[in-house]
Amino acid sequence: MKETTVLYKYFDEKTISWFKDKNEYVVLENTAAAILKKINSGIPVNEIAKTLSKELEIPIEKSVDFILELEKKFFTEKQSENIEMANDFRNIKRPKNFEFIKYYKINNIIFKISFLSDKELSFVHPKFAHLVMEEVTEFQNEFEVFINHNYIFLYVNNTFIGSWSPENLHYFQGKFSMELIQKIHQKEEKEWMGVFHASAVSDGKKAILFLGDSGNGKSTSLAILQANGFTCLADDFVPVDVKKQKVYSFPAAISIKKSSLETLLPMYPELESSAEYHFKRLHKIVRYLKPNNDDFFANLPCNDLIFIKYQKDATLVCNRISKIDAFQQLVPDSWLSPITENAQIFLDWFENLNCYQLVYSNNAEMIETVSKIFKNDL
């Protein structure tokens, strides 16, 4: 068997293994990880089985079966699937006329983005409407978004980026955002360690990431903190670079669900008259709140992850959680670089994070607790 690149990191009496061929992170028992190391280094199965049989006091036949099952699961090549691009239609003709042309200013960078119709506009514009400016003749970057043959196409500066089926709309939106941060921060994709489905808040010195399932209140918590002296760095799409492992600003608006309006209207009266967007595929209705960030080039270190949950009438609880629990919640919704050096940097970065679970119902108590985490007082 050809040796495969695998990285290993030990946490809480478990091993997190990264497999380069699949860009996949797996949490393993230490025994299983040790066996995989031996398999990958070319040690014969029978030799590994003899040692395992003695260590666990099990028949050698069972040891062999277990080892072969691990080898099949983690080292058998699978036919690669390209979920993003079933048919790229590279030779398709680009539209000559677009119904909507918008100009967005992000700090001193101007983006011209053309949308074929209001459908394409709805995929992108609501999150960035607060950045719109009057039409200009000079701009630094040009994006084109159009649907053809039922596929969503993206061109950036006359370069074909990709095409996606309607079922993979979120992949298109992720790629659009990735192209945006590359242009804003002048970093290529290989210079990013990962992008996290989280909300990032700053005290001006460092960042904290809020994570949690949809509906747990991470964006609402971010909006509450923004109204109480903190800064929104990013919502839903949080990029972290490889070189310094810093959280970078992303200029999208904060997504506010209808259920949060009662809480937030006293702080943000403008939400009363904000446009409402119905996302049928996601079964949610949202409005967008302008972030209070005035420097979309901002980047700050991050030492803390908080898995946050608003729960009506709950007594505030904030506890440290195991790295393994945090990892298993963080990784599935994240884009993580497939480059070996970047994967190692990610594992090393994660090893040094403080991970918390925060459940609350009282906003003032939540603000106080987050302030303590920023000050390392918890």
PDB file of C-alpha atoms in Angstrom, residues 9-309:
ATOM      1  CA  LYS A   9      -2.966  15.270  17.315  1.00  0.00           C
ATOM      2  CA  TYR A  10      -3.744  13.947  20.811  1.00  0.00           C
ATOM      3  CA  PHE A  11      -6.553  15.518  22.880  1.00  0.00           C
ATOM      4  CA  ASP A  12      -8.411  14.298  25.973  1.00  0.00           C
ATOM      5  CA  GLU A  13      -7.176  10.693  25.625  1.00  0.00           C
ATOM      6  CA  LYS A  14      -8.295  10.575  21.973  1.00  0.00           C
ATOM      7  CA  THR A  15      -6.513  11.165  18.664  1.00  0.00           C
ATOM      8  CA  ILE A  16      -7.649  13.533  15.944  1.00  0.00           C
ATOM      9  CA  SER A  17      -6.369  12.257  12.602  1.00  0.00           C
ATOM     10  CA  TRP A  18      -6.326  14.188   9.333  1.00  0.00           C
ATOM     11  CA  PHE A  19      -6.231  12.289   6.037  1.00  0.00           C
ATOM     12  CA  LYS A  20      -4.835  14.348   3.176  1.00  0.00           C
ATOM     13  CA  ASP A  21      -6.395  12.286   0.371  1.00  0.00           C
ATOM     14  CA  LYS A  22      -9.889  13.096   1.635  1.00  0.00           C
ATOM     15  CA  ASN A  23      -9.120  16.307   3.557  1.00  0.00           C
ATOM     16  CA  GLU A  24     -11.007  14.615   6.384  1.00  0.00           C
ATOM     17  CA  TYR A  25     -10.654  14.908  10.164  1.00  0.00           C
ATOM     18  CA  VAL A  26     -11.606  11.864  12.264  1.00  0.00           C
ATOM     19  CA  VAL A  27     -11.649  11.409  16.047  1.00  0.00           C
ATOM     20  CA  LEU A  28     -10.187   8.015  16.945  1.00  0.00           C
ATOM     21  CA  GLU A  29      -9.389   5.945  20.000  1.00  0.00           C
ATOM     22  CA  ASN A  30      -5.640   6.004  20.579  1.00  0.00           C
ATOM     23  CA  THR A  31      -5.345   2.277  19.854  1.00  0.00           C
ATOM     24  CA  ALA A  32      -6.993   2.669  16.446  1.00  0.00           C
ATOM     25  CA  ALA A  33      -4.770   5.660  15.628  1.00  0.00           C
ATOM     26  CA  ALA A  34      -1.648   3.692  16.557  1.00  0.00           C
ATOM     27  CA  ILE A  35      -2.729   0.841  14.262  1.00  0.00           C
ATOM     28  CA  LEU A  36      -3.339   3.243  11.382  1.00  0.00           C
ATOM     29  CA  LYS A  37       0.137   4.668  11.851  1.00  0.00           C
ATOM     30  CA  LYS A  38       1.629   1.190  11.571  1.00  0.00           C
ATOM     31  CA  ILE A  39      -0.492   0.281   8.535  1.00  0.00           C
ATOM     32  CA  ASN A  40       0.495   3.506   6.813  1.00  0.00           C
ATOM     33  CA  SER A  41       4.190   2.965   7.497  1.00  0.00           C
ATOM     34  CA  GLY A  42       4.062  -0.435   5.765  1.00  0.00           C
ATOM     35  CA  ILE A  43       4.214  -2.806   8.762  1.00  0.00           C
ATOM     36  CA  PRO A  44       2.584  -6.155   7.755  1.00  0.00           C
ATOM     37  CA  VAL A  45      -0.916  -6.830   9.087  1.00  0.00           C
ATOM     38  CA  ASN A  46       0.093 -10.104  10.769  1.00  0.00           C
ATOM     39  CA  GLU A  47       2.874  -8.351  12.698  1.00  0.00           C
ATOM     40  CA  ILE A  48       0.494  -5.614  13.901  1.00  0.00           C
ATOM     41  CA  ALA A  49      -2.107  -8.258  14.791  1.00  0.00           C
ATOM     42  CA  LYS A  50       0.317 -10.231  16.992  1.00  0.00           C
ATOM     43  CA  THR A  51       1.111  -7.151  19.059  1.00  0.00           C
ATOM     44  CA  LEU A  52      -2.551  -6.127  19.297  1.00  0.00           C
ATOM     45  CA  SER A  53      -3.617  -9.640  20.271  1.00  0.00           C
ATOM     46  CA  LYS A  54      -1.215  -9.615  23.225  1.00  0.00           C
ATOM     47  CA  GLU A  55      -2.087  -6.088  24.336  1.00  0.00           C
ATOM     48  CA  LEU A  56      -5.865  -6.608  24.310  1.00  0.00           C
ATOM     49  CA  GLU A  57      -5.829 -10.342  25.072  1.00  0.00           C
ATOM     50  CA  ILE A  58      -8.029 -11.208  22.104  1.00  0.00           C
ATOM     51  CA  PRO A  59      -7.671 -13.946  19.467  1.00  0.00           C
ATOM     52  CA  ILE A  60      -5.299 -13.073  16.637  1.00  0.00           C
ATOM     53  CA  GLU A  61      -8.081 -13.683  14.091  1.00  0.00           C
ATOM     54  CA  LYS A  62     -10.142 -10.893  15.651  1.00  0.00           C
ATOM     55  CA  SER A  63      -7.084  -8.637  15.648  1.00  0.00           C
ATOM     56  CA  VAL A  64      -6.547  -9.275  11.935  1.00  0.00           C
ATOM     57  CA  ASP A  65     -10.222  -8.571  11.142  1.00  0.00           C
ATOM     58  CA  PHE A  66     -10.117  -5.321  13.118  1.00  0.00           C
ATOM     59  CA  ILE A  67      -6.939  -4.132  11.378  1.00  0.00           C
ATOM     60  CA  LEU A  68      -8.262  -5.004   7.902  1.00  0.00           C
ATOM     61  CA  GLU A  69     -11.503  -3.157   8.666  1.00  0.00           C
ATOM     62  CA  LEU A  70      -9.538  -0.041   9.677  1.00  0.00           C
ATOM     63  CA  GLU A  71      -7.399  -0.287   6.536  1.00  0.00           C
ATOM     64  CA  LYS A  72     -10.493  -0.599   4.345  1.00  0.00           C
ATOM     65  CA  LYS A  73     -12.240   2.312   6.041  1.00  0.00           C
ATOM     66  CA  PHE A  74      -9.399   4.823   6.017  1.00  0.00           C
ATOM     67  CA  PHE A  75      -6.988   3.827   3.267  1.00  0.00           C
ATOM     68  CA  THR A  76      -9.132   2.359   0.490  1.00  0.00           C
ATOM     69  CA  GLU A  77      -9.352   4.839  -2.354  1.00  0.00           C
ATOM     70  CA  LYS A  78     -12.816   6.037  -3.245  1.00  0.00           C
ATOM     71  CA  GLN A  79     -13.865   7.533  -6.538  1.00  0.00           C
ATOM     72  CA  SER A  80     -13.752  11.273  -6.011  1.00  0.00           C
ATOM     73  CA  GLU A  81     -16.980  13.181  -6.233  1.00  0.00           C
ATOM     74  CA  ASN A  82     -17.151  16.777  -7.328  1.00  0.00           C
ATOM     75  CA  ILE A  83     -20.258  18.029  -5.549  1.00  0.00           C
ATOM     76  CA  GLU A  84     -19.624  21.589  -6.609  1.00  0.00           C
ATOM     77  CA  MET A  85     -19.366  21.274 -10.353  1.00  0.00           C
ATOM     78  CA  ALA A  86     -21.293  18.529 -12.118  1.00  0.00           C
ATOM     79  CA  ASN A  87     -20.859  20.316 -15.446  1.00  0.00           C
ATOM     80  CA  ASP A  88     -18.771  23.471 -15.707  1.00  0.00           C
ATOM     81  CA  PHE A  89     -19.981  24.584 -19.159  1.00  0.00           C
ATOM     82  CA  ARG A  90     -16.695  26.429 -19.646  1.00  0.00           C
ATOM     83  CA  ASN A  91     -17.508  27.285 -23.238  1.00  0.00           C
ATOM     84  CA  ILE A  92     -20.894  28.754 -22.479  1.00  0.00           C
ATOM     85  CA  LYS A  93     -21.535  32.313 -23.669  1.00  0.00           C
ATOM     86  CA  ARG A  94     -21.558  34.919 -20.955  1.00  0.00           C
ATOM     87  CA  PRO A  95     -24.506  37.355 -21.004  1.00  0.00           C
ATOM     88  CA  LYS A  96     -23.943  40.702 -22.685  1.00  0.00           C
ATOM     89  CA  ASN A  97     -26.618  42.443 -20.632  1.00  0.00           C
ATOM     90  CA  PHE A  98     -27.334  42.154 -16.917  1.00  0.00           C
ATOM     91  CA  GLU A  99     -30.536  43.410 -15.322  1.00  0.00           C
ATOM     92  CA  PHE A 100     -28.810  44.515 -12.112  1.00  0.00           C
ATOM     93  CA  ILE A 101     -25.352  46.058 -11.746  1.00  0.00           C
ATOM     94  CA  LYS A 102     -24.326  46.999  -8.221  1.00  0.00           C
ATOM     95  CA  TYR A 103     -21.231  48.737  -6.882  1.00  0.00           C
ATOM     96  CA  TYR A 104     -20.045  47.863  -3.386  1.00  0.00           C
ATOM     97  CA  LYS A 105     -17.379  49.770  -1.472  1.00  0.00           C
ATOM     98  CA  ILE A 106     -15.390  47.840   1.109  1.00  0.00           C
ATOM     99  CA  ASN A 107     -12.979  50.288   2.721  1.00  0.00           C
ATOM    100  CA  ASN A 108     -11.209  51.753  -0.328  1.00  0.00           C
ATOM    101  CA  ILE A 109     -11.899  48.795  -2.657  1.00  0.00           C
ATOM    102  CA  ILE A 110     -14.782  48.997  -5.113  1.00  0.00           C
ATOM    103  CA  PHE A 111     -16.473  45.883  -6.501  1.00  0.00           C
ATOM    104  CA  LYS A 112     -18.682  45.923  -9.579  1.00  0.00           C
ATOM    105  CA  ILE A 113     -21.050  42.949  -9.388  1.00  0.00           C
ATOM    106  CA  SER A 114     -23.446  42.147 -12.233  1.00  0.00           C
ATOM    107  CA  PHE A 115     -26.520  39.946 -11.709  1.00  0.00           C
ATOM    108  CA  LEU A 116     -28.476  38.562 -14.662  1.00  0.00           C
ATOM    109  CA  SER A 117     -31.860  38.860 -12.896  1.00  0.00           C
ATOM    110  CA  ASP A 118     -33.465  39.421  -9.511  1.00  0.00           C
ATOM    111  CA  LYS A 119     -33.051  35.705  -8.753  1.00  0.00           C
ATOM    112  CA  GLU A 120     -29.262  35.909  -8.908  1.00  0.00           C
ATOM    113  CA  LEU A 121     -29.419  39.211  -7.020  1.00  0.00           C
ATOM    114  CA  SER A 122     -31.270  37.494  -4.161  1.00  0.00           C
ATOM    115  CA  PHE A 123     -28.426  34.990  -3.715  1.00  0.00           C
ATOM    116  CA  VAL A 124     -25.901  37.695  -2.781  1.00  0.00           C
ATOM    117  CA  HIS A 125     -27.169  41.253  -2.464  1.00  0.00           C
ATOM    118  CA  PRO A 126     -29.194  41.233   0.791  1.00  0.00           C
ATOM    119  CA  LYS A 127     -26.105  40.558   2.925  1.00  0.00           C
ATOM    120  CA  PHE A 128     -24.102  43.324   1.261  1.00  0.00           C
ATOM    121  CA  ALA A 129     -26.752  45.991   0.568  1.00  0.00           C
ATOM    122  CA  HIS A 130     -25.250  48.260   3.265  1.00  0.00           C
ATOM    123  CA  LEU A 131     -22.083  48.543   1.141  1.00  0.00           C
ATOM    124  CA  VAL A 132     -23.807  49.801  -2.030  1.00  0.00           C
ATOM    125  CA  MET A 133     -22.610  53.045  -3.556  1.00  0.00           C
ATOM    126  CA  GLU A 134     -23.501  55.145  -6.593  1.00  0.00           C
ATOM    127  CA  GLU A 135     -22.364  53.990 -10.026  1.00  0.00           C
ATOM    128  CA  VAL A 136     -18.696  54.727 -10.742  1.00  0.00           C
ATOM    129  CA  THR A 137     -16.445  54.373 -13.764  1.00  0.00           C
ATOM    130  CA  GLU A 138     -13.436  53.027 -11.856  1.00  0.00           C
ATOM    131  CA  PHE A 139     -13.461  49.853  -9.789  1.00  0.00           C
ATOM    132  CA  GLN A 140     -10.884  47.297  -8.683  1.00  0.00           C
ATOM    133  CA  ASN A 141     -12.790  44.020  -9.127  1.00  0.00           C
ATOM    134  CA  GLU A 142     -15.630  42.770 -11.312  1.00  0.00           C
ATOM    135  CA  PHE A 143     -17.869  39.796 -10.525  1.00  0.00           C
ATOM    136  CA  GLU A 144     -20.560  38.310 -12.786  1.00  0.00           C
ATOM    137  CA  VAL A 145     -23.342  36.040 -11.510  1.00  0.00           C
ATOM    138  CA  PHE A 146     -25.800  34.406 -13.908  1.00  0.00           C
ATOM    139  CA  ILE A 147     -27.905  31.300 -14.361  1.00  0.00           C
ATOM    140  CA  ASN A 148     -27.704  29.281 -17.567  1.00  0.00           C
ATOM    141  CA  HIS A 149     -28.924  25.714 -18.190  1.00  0.00           C
ATOM    142  CA  ASN A 150     -30.176  25.871 -14.586  1.00  0.00           C
ATOM    143  CA  TYR A 151     -26.601  26.267 -13.290  1.00  0.00           C
ATOM    144  CA  ILE A 152     -25.297  29.248 -11.323  1.00  0.00           C
ATOM    145  CA  PHE A 153     -22.125  30.683 -12.876  1.00  0.00           C
ATOM    146  CA  LEU A 154     -19.482  32.873 -11.277  1.00  0.00           C
ATOM    147  CA  TYR A 155     -16.836  34.876 -13.118  1.00  0.00           C
ATOM    148  CA  VAL A 156     -14.311  37.100 -11.324  1.00  0.00           C
ATOM    149  CA  ASN A 157     -12.264  39.597 -13.296  1.00  0.00           C
ATOM    150  CA  ASN A 158     -13.126  37.732 -16.530  1.00  0.00           C
ATOM    151  CA  THR A 159     -11.954  34.409 -15.088  1.00  0.00           C
ATOM    152  CA  PHE A 160     -14.339  31.452 -14.842  1.00  0.00           C
ATOM    153  CA  ILE A 161     -14.546  30.379 -11.179  1.00  0.00           C
ATOM    154  CA  GLY A 162     -17.213  27.687 -11.274  1.00  0.00           C
ATOM    155  CA  SER A 163     -20.806  26.591 -11.820  1.00  0.00           C
ATOM    156  CA  TRP A 164     -23.203  25.024  -9.349  1.00  0.00           C
ATOM    157  CA  SER A 165     -26.561  23.291  -9.483  1.00  0.00           C
ATOM    158  CA  PRO A 166     -29.466  24.864  -7.548  1.00  0.00           C
ATOM    159  CA  GLU A 167     -29.151  22.129  -4.896  1.00  0.00           C
ATOM    160  CA  ASN A 168     -25.605  23.359  -4.214  1.00  0.00           C
ATOM    161  CA  LEU A 169     -26.470  27.055  -3.874  1.00  0.00           C
ATOM    162  CA  HIS A 170     -24.633  27.214  -0.531  1.00  0.00           C
ATOM    163  CA  TYR A 171     -21.425  26.064  -2.258  1.00  0.00           C
ATOM    164  CA  PHE A 172     -21.777  28.914  -4.732  1.00  0.00           C
ATOM    165  CA  GLN A 173     -22.338  31.380  -1.888  1.00  0.00           C
ATOM    166  CA  GLY A 174     -19.308  30.024  -0.041  1.00  0.00           C
ATOM    167  CA  LYS A 175     -17.118  30.331  -3.135  1.00  0.00           C
ATOM    168  CA  PHE A 176     -18.409  33.857  -3.807  1.00  0.00           C
ATOM    169  CA  SER A 177     -17.479  34.845  -0.244  1.00  0.00           C
ATOM    170  CA  MET A 178     -14.065  33.181  -0.569  1.00  0.00           C
ATOM    171  CA  GLU A 179     -13.352  35.145  -3.753  1.00  0.00           C
ATOM    172  CA  LEU A 180     -14.443  38.312  -1.950  1.00  0.00           C
ATOM    173  CA  ILE A 181     -12.089  37.873   1.017  1.00  0.00           C
ATOM    174  CA  GLN A 182      -9.200  37.037  -1.288  1.00  0.00           C
ATOM    175  CA  LYS A 183      -9.681  40.375  -3.026  1.00  0.00           C
ATOM    176  CA  ILE A 184     -10.339  42.370   0.173  1.00  0.00           C
ATOM    177  CA  HIS A 185      -7.349  41.009   2.068  1.00  0.00           C
ATOM    178  CA  GLN A 186      -5.054  40.268  -0.895  1.00  0.00           C
ATOM    179  CA  LYS A 187      -4.613  36.634   0.129  1.00  0.00           C
ATOM    180  CA  GLU A 188      -4.931  33.606  -2.130  1.00  0.00           C
ATOM    181  CA  GLU A 189      -7.004  30.598  -1.088  1.00  0.00           C
ATOM    182  CA  LYS A 190      -3.877  28.709   0.002  1.00  0.00           C
ATOM    183  CA  GLU A 191      -3.165  31.480   2.528  1.00  0.00           C
ATOM    184  CA  TRP A 192      -6.345  30.750   4.497  1.00  0.00           C
ATOM    185  CA  MET A 193      -6.333  28.115   7.230  1.00  0.00           C
ATOM    186  CA  GLY A 194     -10.092  27.822   7.289  1.00  0.00           C
ATOM    187  CA  VAL A 195     -13.486  29.488   7.208  1.00  0.00           C
ATOM    188  CA  PHE A 196     -15.877  28.820  10.077  1.00  0.00           C
ATOM    189  CA  HIS A 197     -19.663  28.916  10.264  1.00  0.00           C
ATOM    190  CA  ALA A 198     -19.617  31.190  13.283  1.00  0.00           C
ATOM    191  CA  SER A 199     -20.008  34.754  14.490  1.00  0.00           C
ATOM    192  CA  ALA A 200     -16.892  36.734  15.461  1.00  0.00           C
ATOM    193  CA  VAL A 201     -16.948  39.566  18.005  1.00  0.00           C
ATOM    194  CA  SER A 202     -14.050  41.817  19.020  1.00  0.00           C
ATOM    195  CA  ASP A 203     -13.087  44.008  21.963  1.00  0.00           C
ATOM    196  CA  GLY A 204     -10.528  45.792  19.773  1.00  0.00           C
ATOM    197  CA  LYS A 205      -7.648  43.590  20.960  1.00  0.00           C
ATOM    198  CA  LYS A 206      -8.761  40.059  20.188  1.00  0.00           C
ATOM    199  CA  ALA A 207     -11.678  38.076  18.795  1.00  0.00           C
ATOM    200  CA  ILE A 208     -14.030  35.444  20.190  1.00  0.00           C
ATOM    201  CA  LEU A 209     -15.940  33.000  17.988  1.00  0.00           C
ATOM    202  CA  PHE A 210     -19.561  32.091  18.728  1.00  0.00           C
ATOM    203  CA  LEU A 211     -20.637  28.718  17.377  1.00  0.00           C
ATOM    204  CA  GLY A 212     -23.789  26.647  17.571  1.00  0.00           C
ATOM    205  CA  ASP A 213     -26.556  25.103  15.530  1.00  0.00           C
ATOM    206  CA  SER A 214     -28.841  27.367  13.527  1.00  0.00           C
ATOM    207  CA  GLY A 215     -31.397  28.919  15.872  1.00  0.00           C
ATOM    208  CA  ASN A 216     -29.189  28.805  18.966  1.00  0.00           C
ATOM    209  CA  GLY A 217     -28.711  32.577  18.909  1.00  0.00           C
ATOM    210  CA  LYS A 218     -25.134  33.223  17.810  1.00  0.00           C
ATOM    211  CA  SER A 219     -26.073  36.102  15.451  1.00  0.00           C
ATOM    212  CA  THR A 220     -28.518  37.553  17.985  1.00  0.00           C
ATOM    213  CA  SER A 221     -25.851  37.385  20.691  1.00  0.00           C
ATOM    214  CA  LEU A 222     -23.422  39.127  18.331  1.00  0.00           C
ATOM    215  CA  ALA A 223     -25.995  41.897  17.707  1.00  0.00           C
ATOM    216  CA  ILE A 224     -26.559  42.350  21.455  1.00  0.00           C
ATOM    217  CA  LEU A 225     -22.811  42.629  22.065  1.00  0.00           C
ATOM    218  CA  GLN A 226     -22.469  45.051  19.142  1.00  0.00           C
ATOM    219  CA  ALA A 227     -25.017  47.300  20.872  1.00  0.00           C
ATOM    220  CA  ASN A 228     -22.978  47.149  24.079  1.00  0.00           C
ATOM    221  CA  GLY A 229     -19.528  48.333  23.066  1.00  0.00           C
ATOM    222  CA  PHE A 230     -18.151  45.379  21.130  1.00  0.00           C
ATOM    223  CA  THR A 231     -17.409  45.163  17.396  1.00  0.00           C
ATOM    224  CA  CYS A 232     -18.806  42.731  14.837  1.00  0.00           C
ATOM    225  CA  LEU A 233     -15.912  41.210  12.897  1.00  0.00           C
ATOM    226  CA  ALA A 234     -17.938  38.674  10.922  1.00  0.00           C
ATOM    227  CA  ASP A 235     -21.236  36.802  10.925  1.00  0.00           C
ATOM    228  CA  ASP A 236     -21.783  33.306   9.479  1.00  0.00           C
ATOM    229  CA  PHE A 237     -18.539  33.373   7.441  1.00  0.00           C
ATOM    230  CA  VAL A 238     -15.411  33.754   9.591  1.00  0.00           C
ATOM    231  CA  PRO A 239     -12.048  33.478   7.782  1.00  0.00           C
ATOM    232  CA  VAL A 240      -8.793  32.680   9.636  1.00  0.00           C
ATOM    233  CA  ASP A 241      -5.415  33.046   7.929  1.00  0.00           C
ATOM    234  CA  VAL A 242      -2.515  30.611   7.961  1.00  0.00           C
ATOM    235  CA  LYS A 243       0.393  32.942   8.655  1.00  0.00           C
ATOM    236  CA  LYS A 244      -0.734  34.404  11.994  1.00  0.00           C
ATOM    237  CA  GLN A 245      -3.945  32.438  12.653  1.00  0.00           C
ATOM    238  CA  LYS A 246      -5.907  35.670  12.981  1.00  0.00           C
ATOM    239  CA  VAL A 247      -9.641  36.157  12.505  1.00  0.00           C
ATOM    240  CA  TYR A 248     -10.245  38.466   9.539  1.00  0.00           C
ATOM    241  CA  SER A 249     -13.168  40.815   9.064  1.00  0.00           C
ATOM    242  CA  PHE A 250     -15.907  39.863   6.621  1.00  0.00           C
ATOM    243  CA  PRO A 251     -18.273  42.695   5.594  1.00  0.00           C
ATOM    244  CA  ALA A 252     -21.611  40.844   5.404  1.00  0.00           C
ATOM    245  CA  ALA A 253     -24.519  42.136   7.474  1.00  0.00           C
ATOM    246  CA  ILE A 254     -25.699  40.302  10.601  1.00  0.00           C
ATOM    247  CA  SER A 255     -28.544  37.888   9.879  1.00  0.00           C
ATOM    248  CA  ILE A 256     -31.481  38.488  12.241  1.00  0.00           C
ATOM    249  CA  LYS A 257     -34.315  35.958  12.455  1.00  0.00           C
ATOM    250  CA  LYS A 258     -37.898  37.045  13.038  1.00  0.00           C
ATOM    251  CA  SER A 259     -37.900  35.403  16.473  1.00  0.00           C
ATOM    252  CA  SER A 260     -35.147  37.803  17.635  1.00  0.00           C
ATOM    253  CA  LEU A 261     -36.888  41.045  16.663  1.00  0.00           C
ATOM    254  CA  GLU A 262     -38.616  41.571  20.019  1.00  0.00           C
ATOM    255  CA  THR A 263     -35.238  41.392  21.785  1.00  0.00           C
ATOM    256  CA  LEU A 264     -33.345  43.569  19.303  1.00  0.00           C
ATOM    257  CA  LEU A 265     -35.846  46.288  18.309  1.00  0.00           C
ATOM    258  CA  PRO A 266     -35.173  48.421  21.432  1.00  0.00           C
ATOM    259  CA  MET A 267     -31.464  48.419  20.510  1.00  0.00           C
ATOM    260  CA  TYR A 268     -31.961  48.718  16.728  1.00  0.00           C
ATOM    261  CA  PRO A 269     -35.202  50.565  15.887  1.00  0.00           C
ATOM    262  CA  GLU A 270     -34.167  50.528  12.201  1.00  0.00           C
ATOM    263  CA  LEU A 271     -34.993  46.805  12.097  1.00  0.00           C
ATOM    264  CA  GLU A 272     -38.688  47.730  12.247  1.00  0.00           C
ATOM    265  CA  SER A 273     -38.610  48.993   8.662  1.00  0.00           C
ATOM    266  CA  SER A 274     -35.838  46.722   7.324  1.00  0.00           C
ATOM    267  CA  ALA A 275     -36.573  44.536   4.318  1.00  0.00           C
ATOM    268  CA  GLU A 276     -37.606  41.001   5.148  1.00  0.00           C
ATOM    269  CA  TYR A 277     -36.221  38.077   3.165  1.00  0.00           C
ATOM    270  CA  HIS A 278     -37.902  34.665   2.944  1.00  0.00           C
ATOM    271  CA  PHE A 279     -35.528  31.766   2.395  1.00  0.00           C
ATOM    272  CA  LYS A 280     -37.873  28.892   1.649  1.00  0.00           C
ATOM    273  CA  ARG A 281     -35.105  26.322   1.235  1.00  0.00           C
ATOM    274  CA  LEU A 282     -33.830  27.110   4.743  1.00  0.00           C
ATOM    275  CA  HIS A 283     -37.320  27.643   6.183  1.00  0.00           C
ATOM    276  CA  LYS A 284     -36.407  30.988   7.693  1.00  0.00           C
ATOM    277  CA  ILE A 285     -37.295  34.667   7.472  1.00  0.00           C
ATOM    278  CA  VAL A 286     -34.510  37.152   8.155  1.00  0.00           C
ATOM    279  CA  ARG A 287     -33.672  40.828   8.189  1.00  0.00           C
ATOM    280  CA  TYR A 288     -30.158  42.200   7.939  1.00  0.00           C
ATOM    281  CA  LEU A 289     -28.417  44.463  10.423  1.00  0.00           C
ATOM    282  CA  LYS A 290     -25.478  46.625   9.404  1.00  0.00           C
ATOM    283  CA  PRO A 291     -22.281  45.685  11.282  1.00  0.00           C
ATOM    284  CA  ASN A 292     -20.647  48.443  13.345  1.00  0.00           C
ATOM    285  CA  ASN A 293     -17.221  47.600  11.945  1.00  0.00           C
ATOM    286  CA  ASP A 294     -15.568  50.584  10.234  1.00  0.00           C
ATOM    287  CA  ASP A 295     -12.415  48.691   9.251  1.00  0.00           C
ATOM    288  CA  PHE A 296     -13.062  45.704   7.041  1.00  0.00           C
ATOM    289  CA  PHE A 297      -9.302  45.077   6.862  1.00  0.00           C
ATOM    290  CA  ALA A 298      -9.276  44.297  10.610  1.00  0.00           C
ATOM    291  CA  ASN A 299      -7.680  41.055  11.794  1.00  0.00           C
ATOM    292  CA  LEU A 300      -7.234  39.910  15.375  1.00  0.00           C
ATOM    293  CA  PRO A 301      -5.979  36.861  17.299  1.00  0.00           C
ATOM    294  CA  CYS A 302      -8.528  34.428  18.721  1.00  0.00           C
ATOM    295  CA  ASN A 303      -8.016  32.382  21.881  1.00  0.00           C
ATOM    296  CA  ASP A 304     -11.602  31.401  22.689  1.00  0.00           C
ATOM    297  CA  LEU A 305     -14.516  29.503  21.151  1.00  0.00           C
ATOM    298  CA  ILE A 306     -17.951  29.761  22.762  1.00  0.00           C
ATOM    299  CA  PHE A 307     -20.723  27.344  21.847  1.00  0.00           C
ATOM    300  CA  ILE A 308     -23.581  29.665  22.690  1.00  0.00           C
ATOM    301  CA  LYS A 309     -27.270  28.980  23.193  1.00  0.00           C
TER     302      LYS A 309
END
